Amino acid sequence: MPVQANPLIKTLALSPRRRLAPPAPARRLMAAVRCSVAKRTYNITLLPGDGIGPEVVAVAKDVLSLAGALEGVEFRFQEKLMGGAALDAYGVPLPEETLAAAQASDAVLLGAIGGYKWDNNEKHLKPETGLLQIRAGLGVFANLRPAAVLPQLVDASTLKKEVAEGVDIMVVRELTGGIYFGQPRGFGTNDKGDDTGFNTEVYSVSEIDRIAHVAFEVARKRRRKLCSVDKANVLEASMLWRKRVTSLASEFPDIELSHMYVDNAAMQLIRNPKQFDTIVTNNIFGDILSDEASMLTGSIGMLPSASVGESGPGLFEPIHGSAPDIAGQDKANPLATILSAAMLLRYGLGEENAAKRVEAAVTETLNNGFRTGDIYSPGTTLVGCKRMGEEVLKTVESQSAVAVNS
């Protein structure tokens, strides 16, 4: 029976840790594929990071390898340090060696960064600074965050079933501009002698236009509805944002464009989330709204993300944090990282069939009742990170080409 595709992902046409060994039948199948299919080879940089990052990346790596092999794809992996792990080893959150390796690869898979150990560091020595640096270094300006309520997990949402059921949203967030990067910024003193802190929200026409084009294309591959979120009643940067997005709409006459103030959008995501299809917004609003949208699904442990640019490798990562409280305890949910690997296959490498294999395997594993603690409910089978990965691998192995390609 064909496996239903995972609605978390929609197609967009954009140009030495111990590994979990695949089961013996999978190894035999991989050998057969290697003999019969011309390989395509890609270089992938793995950034396990901190906390649960190494655990979930190790699982995703195995799933990525198996799904790729079944489609004639071979990966060359290299692991590099980033975040707190890099701070401990090199004294900086993003070593030059790590950035150079990422830039030279075909795609980058990141686990998670951060932890209590480094919370009191100065800003330039915080793990999160490394994340901002690698985004800038790779030139990834568009962050795609799907938030879909899977039928198997609708009861995990904190919203009423009739509100949460059927929610399927893609948030397109501008990633390298706005108040997180704008100048001037810093600390000072006002004319009353009070200490001040200041940041600058600034966007250029070219920055707005390129993220808007991505968002219109995403909407075109979905349900052809795009909502641009801003604060144009107060902020000049938002006034320019709305003007440019509106002007570009003529290039996409098949897309229904609407606008919404960010405060109203935050409310509507809870009140009536099914009204949204694709949302495009600036860096800080996207940071907040995408986290809010993620919780509609019941667990951020299920949600992937992709960050892409005009050229060069993309950055793919789960949206959850490093969860230091459960690190090393085999309790982490690896599915968001596995689905991030699927986004890597689709958006980073253009390997659509391999991406579908991964997504279908996640859906089937959930259909089979396996759950990590964050999504567990009575009547399902509680498993750890490694076991969840094993079950996904089994499902990838058992898929037929007809089911995946249908």
Tab-separated table of C-alpha atoms in Angstrom:
chain	number	residue	atom	x	y	z
A	1	MET	CA	0.000	0.000	0.000
A	2	PRO	CA	1.440	3.421	-0.861
A	3	VAL	CA	2.663	5.421	2.124
A	4	GLN	CA	0.975	8.793	2.514
A	5	ALA	CA	3.384	11.680	2.057
A	6	ASN	CA	4.251	13.732	5.109
A	7	PRO	CA	2.457	17.098	4.876
A	8	LEU	CA	5.209	18.815	6.861
A	9	ILE	CA	7.133	19.459	3.662
A	10	LYS	CA	6.012	21.040	0.412
A	11	THR	CA	8.095	21.146	-2.727
A	12	LEU	CA	9.945	24.325	-3.684
A	13	ALA	CA	12.046	24.517	-6.860
A	14	LEU	CA	15.177	26.306	-5.569
A	15	SER	CA	18.196	26.352	-7.237
A	16	PRO	CA	34.302	9.780	14.902
A	17	ARG	CA	30.788	9.302	16.468
A	18	ARG	CA	29.397	5.795	16.686
A	19	ARG	CA	26.947	5.392	13.873
A	20	LEU	CA	23.786	3.341	13.895
A	21	ALA	CA	24.447	0.453	11.494
A	22	PRO	CA	21.607	-0.297	9.056
A	23	PRO	CA	20.003	-3.742	9.413
A	24	ALA	CA	21.536	-6.591	7.395
A	25	PRO	CA	18.790	-6.588	4.713
A	26	ALA	CA	19.385	-2.876	4.231
A	27	ARG	CA	23.092	-3.465	3.744
A	28	ARG	CA	22.339	-6.064	1.084
A	29	LEU	CA	19.931	-3.700	-0.654
A	30	MET	CA	22.476	-0.902	-0.517
A	31	ALA	CA	25.059	-3.154	-2.136
A	32	ALA	CA	22.640	-4.028	-4.919
A	33	VAL	CA	21.861	-0.387	-5.541
A	34	ARG	CA	25.544	0.477	-5.695
A	35	CYS	CA	26.031	-2.145	-8.383
A	36	SER	CA	23.070	-1.149	-10.540
A	37	VAL	CA	22.680	2.627	-10.337
A	38	ALA	CA	25.042	5.387	-11.383
A	39	LYS	CA	25.952	7.261	-8.226
A	40	ARG	CA	25.672	10.940	-7.531
A	41	THR	CA	28.091	12.007	-4.807
A	42	TYR	CA	27.653	14.938	-2.417
A	43	ASN	CA	29.810	16.419	0.331
A	44	ILE	CA	27.862	17.042	3.531
A	45	THR	CA	29.184	18.941	6.549
A	46	LEU	CA	27.731	17.740	9.845
A	47	LEU	CA	27.636	20.152	12.788
A	48	PRO	CA	26.341	18.076	15.720
A	49	GLY	CA	26.790	20.971	18.145
A	50	ASP	CA	25.775	20.698	21.795
A	51	GLY	CA	23.326	18.906	24.077
A	52	ILE	CA	21.189	16.439	22.168
A	53	GLY	CA	22.636	17.623	18.866
A	54	PRO	CA	25.169	14.778	18.460
A	55	GLU	CA	22.478	12.173	19.221
A	56	VAL	CA	19.926	13.380	16.694
A	57	VAL	CA	22.490	14.118	13.970
A	58	ALA	CA	23.913	10.588	14.280
A	59	VAL	CA	20.437	9.138	13.687
A	60	ALA	CA	19.663	11.489	10.800
A	61	LYS	CA	22.987	10.687	9.168
A	62	ASP	CA	22.088	6.997	8.986
A	63	VAL	CA	18.644	7.678	7.561
A	64	LEU	CA	20.126	10.086	5.034
A	65	SER	CA	22.708	7.524	3.962
A	66	LEU	CA	20.192	4.714	3.465
A	67	ALA	CA	17.578	6.793	1.643
A	68	GLY	CA	20.280	8.207	-0.584
A	69	ALA	CA	21.757	4.815	-1.399
A	70	LEU	CA	18.352	3.554	-2.500
A	71	GLU	CA	18.249	6.405	-5.020
A	72	GLY	CA	21.833	6.079	-6.257
A	73	VAL	CA	23.185	8.847	-4.032
A	74	GLU	CA	26.398	8.619	-2.038
A	75	PHE	CA	27.436	11.030	0.695
A	76	ARG	CA	30.843	12.044	1.937
A	77	PHE	CA	30.406	13.293	5.482
A	78	GLN	CA	32.730	15.439	7.549
A	79	GLU	CA	32.037	16.470	11.132
A	80	LYS	CA	33.057	19.847	12.536
A	81	LEU	CA	32.677	21.665	15.852
A	82	MET	CA	30.369	24.606	16.380
A	83	GLY	CA	28.694	26.343	19.299
A	84	GLY	CA	29.623	25.415	22.849
A	85	ALA	CA	31.686	22.448	21.720
A	86	ALA	CA	33.795	24.788	19.587
A	87	LEU	CA	34.111	27.275	22.428
A	88	ASP	CA	35.514	24.563	24.675
A	89	ALA	CA	37.942	23.307	22.037
A	90	TYR	CA	38.973	26.510	20.241
A	91	GLY	CA	37.671	29.452	22.283
A	92	VAL	CA	35.307	30.671	19.541
A	93	PRO	CA	31.747	29.565	18.639
A	94	LEU	CA	32.500	29.199	14.911
A	95	PRO	CA	36.105	28.261	14.071
A	96	GLU	CA	37.414	29.348	10.672
A	97	GLU	CA	37.970	25.691	9.827
A	98	THR	CA	34.290	24.927	10.405
A	99	LEU	CA	33.053	27.804	8.269
A	100	ALA	CA	35.465	26.935	5.456
A	101	ALA	CA	34.316	23.305	5.477
A	102	ALA	CA	30.664	24.361	5.411
A	103	GLN	CA	31.220	26.775	2.535
A	104	ALA	CA	33.000	24.090	0.500
A	105	SER	CA	30.255	21.481	0.972
A	106	ASP	CA	27.064	20.803	-0.940
A	107	ALA	CA	24.873	21.131	2.175
A	108	VAL	CA	25.176	21.518	5.952
A	109	LEU	CA	23.206	19.598	8.598
A	110	LEU	CA	23.192	21.172	12.060
A	111	GLY	CA	22.026	19.545	15.291
A	112	ALA	CA	21.613	22.114	18.077
A	113	ILE	CA	23.789	24.595	19.908
A	114	GLY	CA	23.884	26.192	23.336
A	115	GLY	CA	23.576	25.178	26.956
A	116	TYR	CA	23.631	26.485	30.516
A	117	LYS	CA	27.424	26.179	30.664
A	118	TRP	CA	27.891	29.125	28.323
A	119	ASP	CA	24.910	31.308	29.289
A	120	ASN	CA	27.023	33.877	31.117
A	121	ASN	CA	29.618	34.278	28.389
A	122	GLU	CA	30.076	37.641	26.715
A	123	LYS	CA	27.984	38.008	23.587
A	124	HIS	CA	30.794	37.268	21.132
A	125	LEU	CA	31.573	34.090	23.079
A	126	LYS	CA	28.043	32.718	23.196
A	127	PRO	CA	27.213	29.603	21.141
A	128	GLU	CA	24.323	31.430	19.482
A	129	THR	CA	26.749	33.953	17.988
A	130	GLY	CA	28.187	31.099	15.962
A	131	LEU	CA	24.749	30.482	14.468
A	132	LEU	CA	24.437	34.078	13.300
A	133	GLN	CA	27.965	33.900	11.905
A	134	ILE	CA	27.415	30.743	9.885
A	135	ARG	CA	24.178	32.087	8.422
A	136	ALA	CA	26.012	35.177	7.278
A	137	GLY	CA	29.016	33.169	6.119
A	138	LEU	CA	26.875	30.906	3.956
A	139	GLY	CA	24.750	33.760	2.651
A	140	VAL	CA	21.506	32.021	3.557
A	141	PHE	CA	18.814	34.681	3.717
A	142	ALA	CA	15.574	32.656	3.517
A	143	ASN	CA	14.504	30.440	6.403
A	144	LEU	CA	11.687	27.995	5.622
A	145	ARG	CA	9.850	26.580	8.615
A	146	PRO	CA	6.913	24.241	8.000
A	147	ALA	CA	4.396	23.754	10.788
A	148	ALA	CA	1.843	21.045	10.024
A	149	VAL	CA	-0.353	19.155	12.460
A	150	LEU	CA	-0.009	15.489	11.556
A	151	PRO	CA	-3.173	13.405	11.914
A	152	GLN	CA	-1.304	10.979	14.190
A	153	LEU	CA	-0.348	13.801	16.573
A	154	VAL	CA	-3.374	16.106	16.523
A	155	ASP	CA	-4.159	15.274	20.142
A	156	ALA	CA	-0.694	16.473	21.180
A	157	SER	CA	-1.609	20.050	20.274
A	158	THR	CA	-2.645	22.315	23.144
A	159	LEU	CA	-5.417	23.707	20.925
A	160	LYS	CA	-8.836	22.129	20.541
A	161	LYS	CA	-8.870	19.382	17.932
A	162	GLU	CA	-11.249	21.264	15.666
A	163	VAL	CA	-8.836	24.233	15.658
A	164	ALA	CA	-5.590	22.293	15.217
A	165	GLU	CA	-6.728	19.609	12.797
A	166	GLY	CA	-5.578	20.266	9.249
A	167	VAL	CA	-3.175	23.109	10.058
A	168	ASP	CA	-0.419	23.295	7.430
A	169	ILE	CA	1.644	26.499	7.444
A	170	MET	CA	4.985	27.495	5.963
A	171	VAL	CA	6.736	30.492	7.532
A	172	VAL	CA	9.284	32.167	5.254
A	173	ARG	CA	11.535	34.292	7.439
A	174	GLU	CA	14.146	36.789	6.246
A	175	LEU	CA	17.279	35.645	8.023
A	176	THR	CA	20.246	37.947	7.531
A	177	GLY	CA	18.842	41.471	7.807
A	178	GLY	CA	16.712	43.562	10.103
A	179	ILE	CA	17.251	44.345	13.742
A	180	TYR	CA	19.506	41.363	14.423
A	181	PHE	CA	22.133	42.710	12.025
A	182	GLY	CA	21.336	46.407	11.593
A	183	GLN	CA	23.783	49.165	12.471
A	184	PRO	CA	24.209	51.181	14.592
A	185	ARG	CA	23.756	49.033	17.638
A	186	GLY	CA	25.265	49.044	21.098
A	187	PHE	CA	25.118	50.788	24.448
A	188	GLY	CA	25.267	54.459	25.304
A	189	THR	CA	24.050	57.209	27.624
A	190	ASN	CA	21.183	59.615	27.002
A	191	ASP	CA	21.015	63.311	27.818
A	192	LYS	CA	19.675	62.471	31.283
A	193	GLY	CA	22.686	60.329	32.062
A	194	ASP	CA	20.739	57.065	31.853
A	195	ASP	CA	22.360	54.021	30.293
A	196	THR	CA	20.731	52.991	27.023
A	197	GLY	CA	20.796	50.023	24.678
A	198	PHE	CA	19.893	50.422	21.019
A	199	ASN	CA	19.424	48.399	17.857
A	200	THR	CA	18.462	49.298	14.305
A	201	GLU	CA	15.727	47.748	12.205
A	202	VAL	CA	16.757	48.395	8.614
A	203	TYR	CA	15.921	46.757	5.286
A	204	SER	CA	16.941	47.597	1.731
A	205	VAL	CA	14.798	47.113	-1.349
A	206	SER	CA	17.021	44.287	-2.584
A	207	GLU	CA	16.762	42.427	0.743
A	208	ILE	CA	12.983	42.669	0.732
A	209	ASP	CA	12.603	41.764	-2.922
A	210	ARG	CA	14.675	38.585	-2.740
A	211	ILE	CA	12.830	37.158	0.285
A	212	ALA	CA	9.486	38.139	-1.248
A	213	HIS	CA	10.333	36.289	-4.460
A	214	VAL	CA	11.148	33.162	-2.454
A	215	ALA	CA	7.875	33.451	-0.539
A	216	PHE	CA	5.774	33.880	-3.689
A	217	GLU	CA	7.429	30.795	-5.199
A	218	VAL	CA	6.778	28.796	-2.029
A	219	ALA	CA	3.131	29.840	-2.059
A	220	ARG	CA	2.874	28.838	-5.715
A	221	LYS	CA	3.920	25.288	-4.788
A	222	ARG	CA	1.373	25.172	-1.958
A	223	ARG	CA	-2.156	26.591	-1.852
A	224	ARG	CA	-1.328	29.888	-3.596
A	225	LYS	CA	-2.022	32.116	-0.590
A	226	LEU	CA	0.636	34.441	0.832
A	227	CYS	CA	0.255	36.596	3.935
A	228	SER	CA	2.940	39.256	4.446
A	229	VAL	CA	3.320	40.185	8.113
A	230	ASP	CA	4.696	43.591	9.158
A	231	LYS	CA	4.112	46.561	11.440
A	232	ALA	CA	3.552	49.141	8.729
A	233	ASN	CA	1.308	51.301	10.920
A	234	VAL	CA	4.309	52.208	13.104
A	235	LEU	CA	7.657	51.217	11.584
A	236	GLU	CA	9.198	52.846	8.514
A	237	ALA	CA	11.094	49.635	7.699
A	238	SER	CA	7.740	47.849	7.611
A	239	MET	CA	6.229	50.559	5.430
A	240	LEU	CA	8.912	49.909	2.816
A	241	TRP	CA	8.442	46.150	3.294
A	242	ARG	CA	4.716	46.365	2.528
A	243	LYS	CA	5.280	48.676	-0.442
A	244	ARG	CA	7.811	46.318	-2.040
A	245	VAL	CA	5.860	43.103	-1.415
A	246	THR	CA	2.739	44.716	-2.859
A	247	SER	CA	4.599	45.898	-5.951
A	248	LEU	CA	5.998	42.421	-6.603
A	249	ALA	CA	2.561	40.821	-6.463
A	250	SER	CA	1.959	41.771	-10.107
A	251	GLU	CA	4.629	39.230	-11.087
A	252	PHE	CA	2.580	36.499	-9.393
A	253	PRO	CA	-1.050	37.070	-10.440
A	254	ASP	CA	-1.962	33.508	-9.460
A	255	ILE	CA	-1.067	34.168	-5.797
A	256	GLU	CA	-3.588	35.677	-3.382
A	257	LEU	CA	-1.622	38.252	-1.369
A	258	SER	CA	-2.780	39.665	1.967
A	259	HIS	CA	-1.139	41.782	4.634
A	260	MET	CA	-1.432	41.570	8.417
A	261	TYR	CA	0.083	43.469	11.337
A	262	VAL	CA	2.309	41.281	13.465
A	263	ASP	CA	0.285	41.656	16.661
A	264	ASN	CA	-2.872	40.529	14.858
A	265	ALA	CA	-0.972	37.681	13.172
A	266	ALA	CA	0.199	36.416	16.555
A	267	MET	CA	-3.406	36.343	17.734
A	268	GLN	CA	-4.807	34.788	14.551
A	269	LEU	CA	-2.271	31.937	14.651
A	270	ILE	CA	-3.976	30.796	17.849
A	271	ARG	CA	-7.542	31.810	17.024
A	272	ASN	CA	-7.787	30.455	13.468
A	273	PRO	CA	-4.491	29.006	12.202
A	274	LYS	CA	-6.055	27.259	9.204
A	275	GLN	CA	-6.558	30.650	7.498
A	276	PHE	CA	-2.803	30.732	6.816
A	277	ASP	CA	-0.911	28.928	4.090
A	278	THR	CA	2.411	30.727	3.504
A	279	ILE	CA	3.605	33.583	5.708
A	280	VAL	CA	6.497	35.900	4.818
A	281	THR	CA	7.980	38.290	7.324
A	282	ASN	CA	11.147	39.940	8.571
A	283	ASN	CA	13.812	38.485	10.817
A	284	ILE	CA	12.548	39.299	14.307
A	285	PHE	CA	8.846	38.787	13.548
A	286	GLY	CA	9.665	35.508	11.808
A	287	ASP	CA	11.722	34.364	14.757
A	288	ILE	CA	8.738	34.812	17.058
A	289	LEU	CA	5.890	33.713	14.785
A	290	SER	CA	7.623	30.553	13.570
A	291	ASP	CA	8.154	29.436	17.174
A	292	GLU	CA	4.504	30.163	17.919
A	293	ALA	CA	3.388	28.261	14.831
A	294	SER	CA	5.566	25.318	15.798
A	295	MET	CA	3.715	24.848	19.067
A	296	LEU	CA	0.433	24.419	17.201
A	297	THR	CA	1.764	20.977	16.312
A	298	GLY	CA	2.259	19.897	19.908
A	299	SER	CA	6.026	19.412	19.881
A	300	ILE	CA	8.956	21.324	18.439
A	301	GLY	CA	10.713	17.955	18.345
A	302	MET	CA	8.855	17.264	15.099
A	303	LEU	CA	9.708	20.349	13.085
A	304	PRO	CA	12.557	20.889	10.620
A	305	SER	CA	13.844	23.985	8.893
A	306	ALA	CA	15.850	24.966	5.851
A	307	SER	CA	17.903	28.103	5.305
A	308	VAL	CA	18.843	28.796	1.706
A	309	GLY	CA	20.502	31.505	-0.325
A	310	GLU	CA	20.909	32.518	-3.940
A	311	SER	CA	23.872	30.151	-4.352
A	312	GLY	CA	26.085	27.882	-2.281
A	313	PRO	CA	25.174	25.314	0.357
A	314	GLY	CA	22.035	25.533	2.440
A	315	LEU	CA	21.837	25.087	6.218
A	316	PHE	CA	19.360	22.503	7.509
A	317	GLU	CA	18.466	22.075	11.176
A	318	PRO	CA	15.663	21.133	13.567
A	319	ILE	CA	14.048	24.112	15.238
A	320	HIS	CA	14.373	22.679	18.737
A	321	GLY	CA	17.162	23.669	21.098
A	322	SER	CA	19.993	21.655	22.600
A	323	ALA	CA	17.893	20.379	25.554
A	324	PRO	CA	20.861	19.906	27.913
A	325	ASP	CA	18.565	18.456	30.600
A	326	ILE	CA	18.094	15.256	28.577
A	327	ALA	CA	21.377	15.185	26.665
A	328	GLY	CA	23.073	11.784	26.651
A	329	GLN	CA	20.003	10.000	28.052
A	330	ASP	CA	18.606	8.621	24.769
A	331	LYS	CA	15.398	10.626	25.265
A	332	ALA	CA	15.641	13.081	22.383
A	333	ASN	CA	13.193	13.044	19.501
A	334	PRO	CA	15.262	12.697	16.283
A	335	LEU	CA	12.366	13.153	13.863
A	336	ALA	CA	12.828	16.904	13.368
A	337	THR	CA	16.449	16.314	12.405
A	338	ILE	CA	15.479	13.429	10.140
A	339	LEU	CA	12.932	15.688	8.442
A	340	SER	CA	15.600	18.391	8.190
A	341	ALA	CA	17.659	15.812	6.309
A	342	ALA	CA	14.685	15.397	3.975
A	343	MET	CA	14.659	19.155	3.380
A	344	LEU	CA	18.407	18.932	2.713
A	345	LEU	CA	17.746	16.329	0.055
A	346	ARG	CA	14.985	18.363	-1.596
A	347	TYR	CA	16.055	21.992	-1.267
A	348	GLY	CA	19.808	21.528	-0.945
A	349	LEU	CA	20.479	18.763	-3.458
A	350	GLY	CA	17.362	18.459	-5.605
A	351	GLU	CA	16.993	14.766	-4.681
A	352	GLU	CA	13.202	14.673	-4.553
A	353	ASN	CA	12.733	10.892	-4.497
A	354	ALA	CA	15.151	10.403	-1.621
A	355	ALA	CA	13.396	13.210	0.284
A	356	LYS	CA	10.042	11.496	-0.233
A	357	ARG	CA	11.490	8.233	1.091
A	358	VAL	CA	12.539	9.919	4.315
A	359	GLU	CA	9.247	11.749	4.814
A	360	ALA	CA	7.173	8.644	4.072
A	361	ALA	CA	9.276	6.627	6.513
A	362	VAL	CA	8.652	9.143	9.296
A	363	THR	CA	4.909	9.075	8.626
A	364	GLU	CA	4.818	5.269	8.586
A	365	THR	CA	6.855	5.035	11.803
A	366	LEU	CA	4.295	7.269	13.501
A	367	ASN	CA	1.487	5.194	11.987
A	368	ASN	CA	3.126	2.161	13.604
A	369	GLY	CA	2.691	3.811	16.991
A	370	PHE	CA	6.258	4.647	17.964
A	371	ARG	CA	6.708	7.786	20.067
A	372	THR	CA	9.455	9.519	21.993
A	373	GLY	CA	8.546	11.043	25.339
A	374	ASP	CA	7.646	14.488	23.987
A	375	ILE	CA	4.872	13.096	21.760
A	376	TYR	CA	3.910	10.002	23.773
A	377	SER	CA	0.292	9.262	24.552
A	378	PRO	CA	-1.408	6.202	26.096
A	379	GLY	CA	-1.736	3.346	23.650
A	380	THR	CA	1.484	4.169	21.783
A	381	THR	CA	4.956	2.647	22.193
A	382	LEU	CA	7.477	4.766	24.105
A	383	VAL	CA	10.957	4.593	22.569
A	384	GLY	CA	14.219	6.468	22.837
A	385	CYS	CA	16.202	8.362	20.253
A	386	LYS	CA	18.173	5.368	18.956
A	387	ARG	CA	15.155	3.068	18.753
A	388	MET	CA	13.146	5.692	16.895
A	389	GLY	CA	15.983	5.939	14.412
A	390	GLU	CA	16.048	2.155	14.011
A	391	GLU	CA	12.324	2.096	13.277
A	392	VAL	CA	12.641	4.806	10.643
A	393	LEU	CA	15.516	2.878	9.050
A	394	LYS	CA	13.404	-0.272	8.912
A	395	THR	CA	10.642	1.630	7.170
A	396	VAL	CA	12.982	3.244	4.655
A	397	GLU	CA	14.342	-0.217	3.892
A	398	SER	CA	10.901	-1.763	3.380
A	399	GLN	CA	9.531	0.933	1.056
A	400	SER	CA	8.799	0.056	-2.536
A	401	ALA	CA	9.742	2.422	-5.312
A	402	VAL	CA	6.085	2.489	-6.406
A	403	ALA	CA	4.943	3.719	-2.993
A	404	VAL	CA	7.594	6.409	-2.803
A	405	ASN	CA	7.139	7.714	-6.325
A	406	SER	CA	3.344	7.681	-6.347
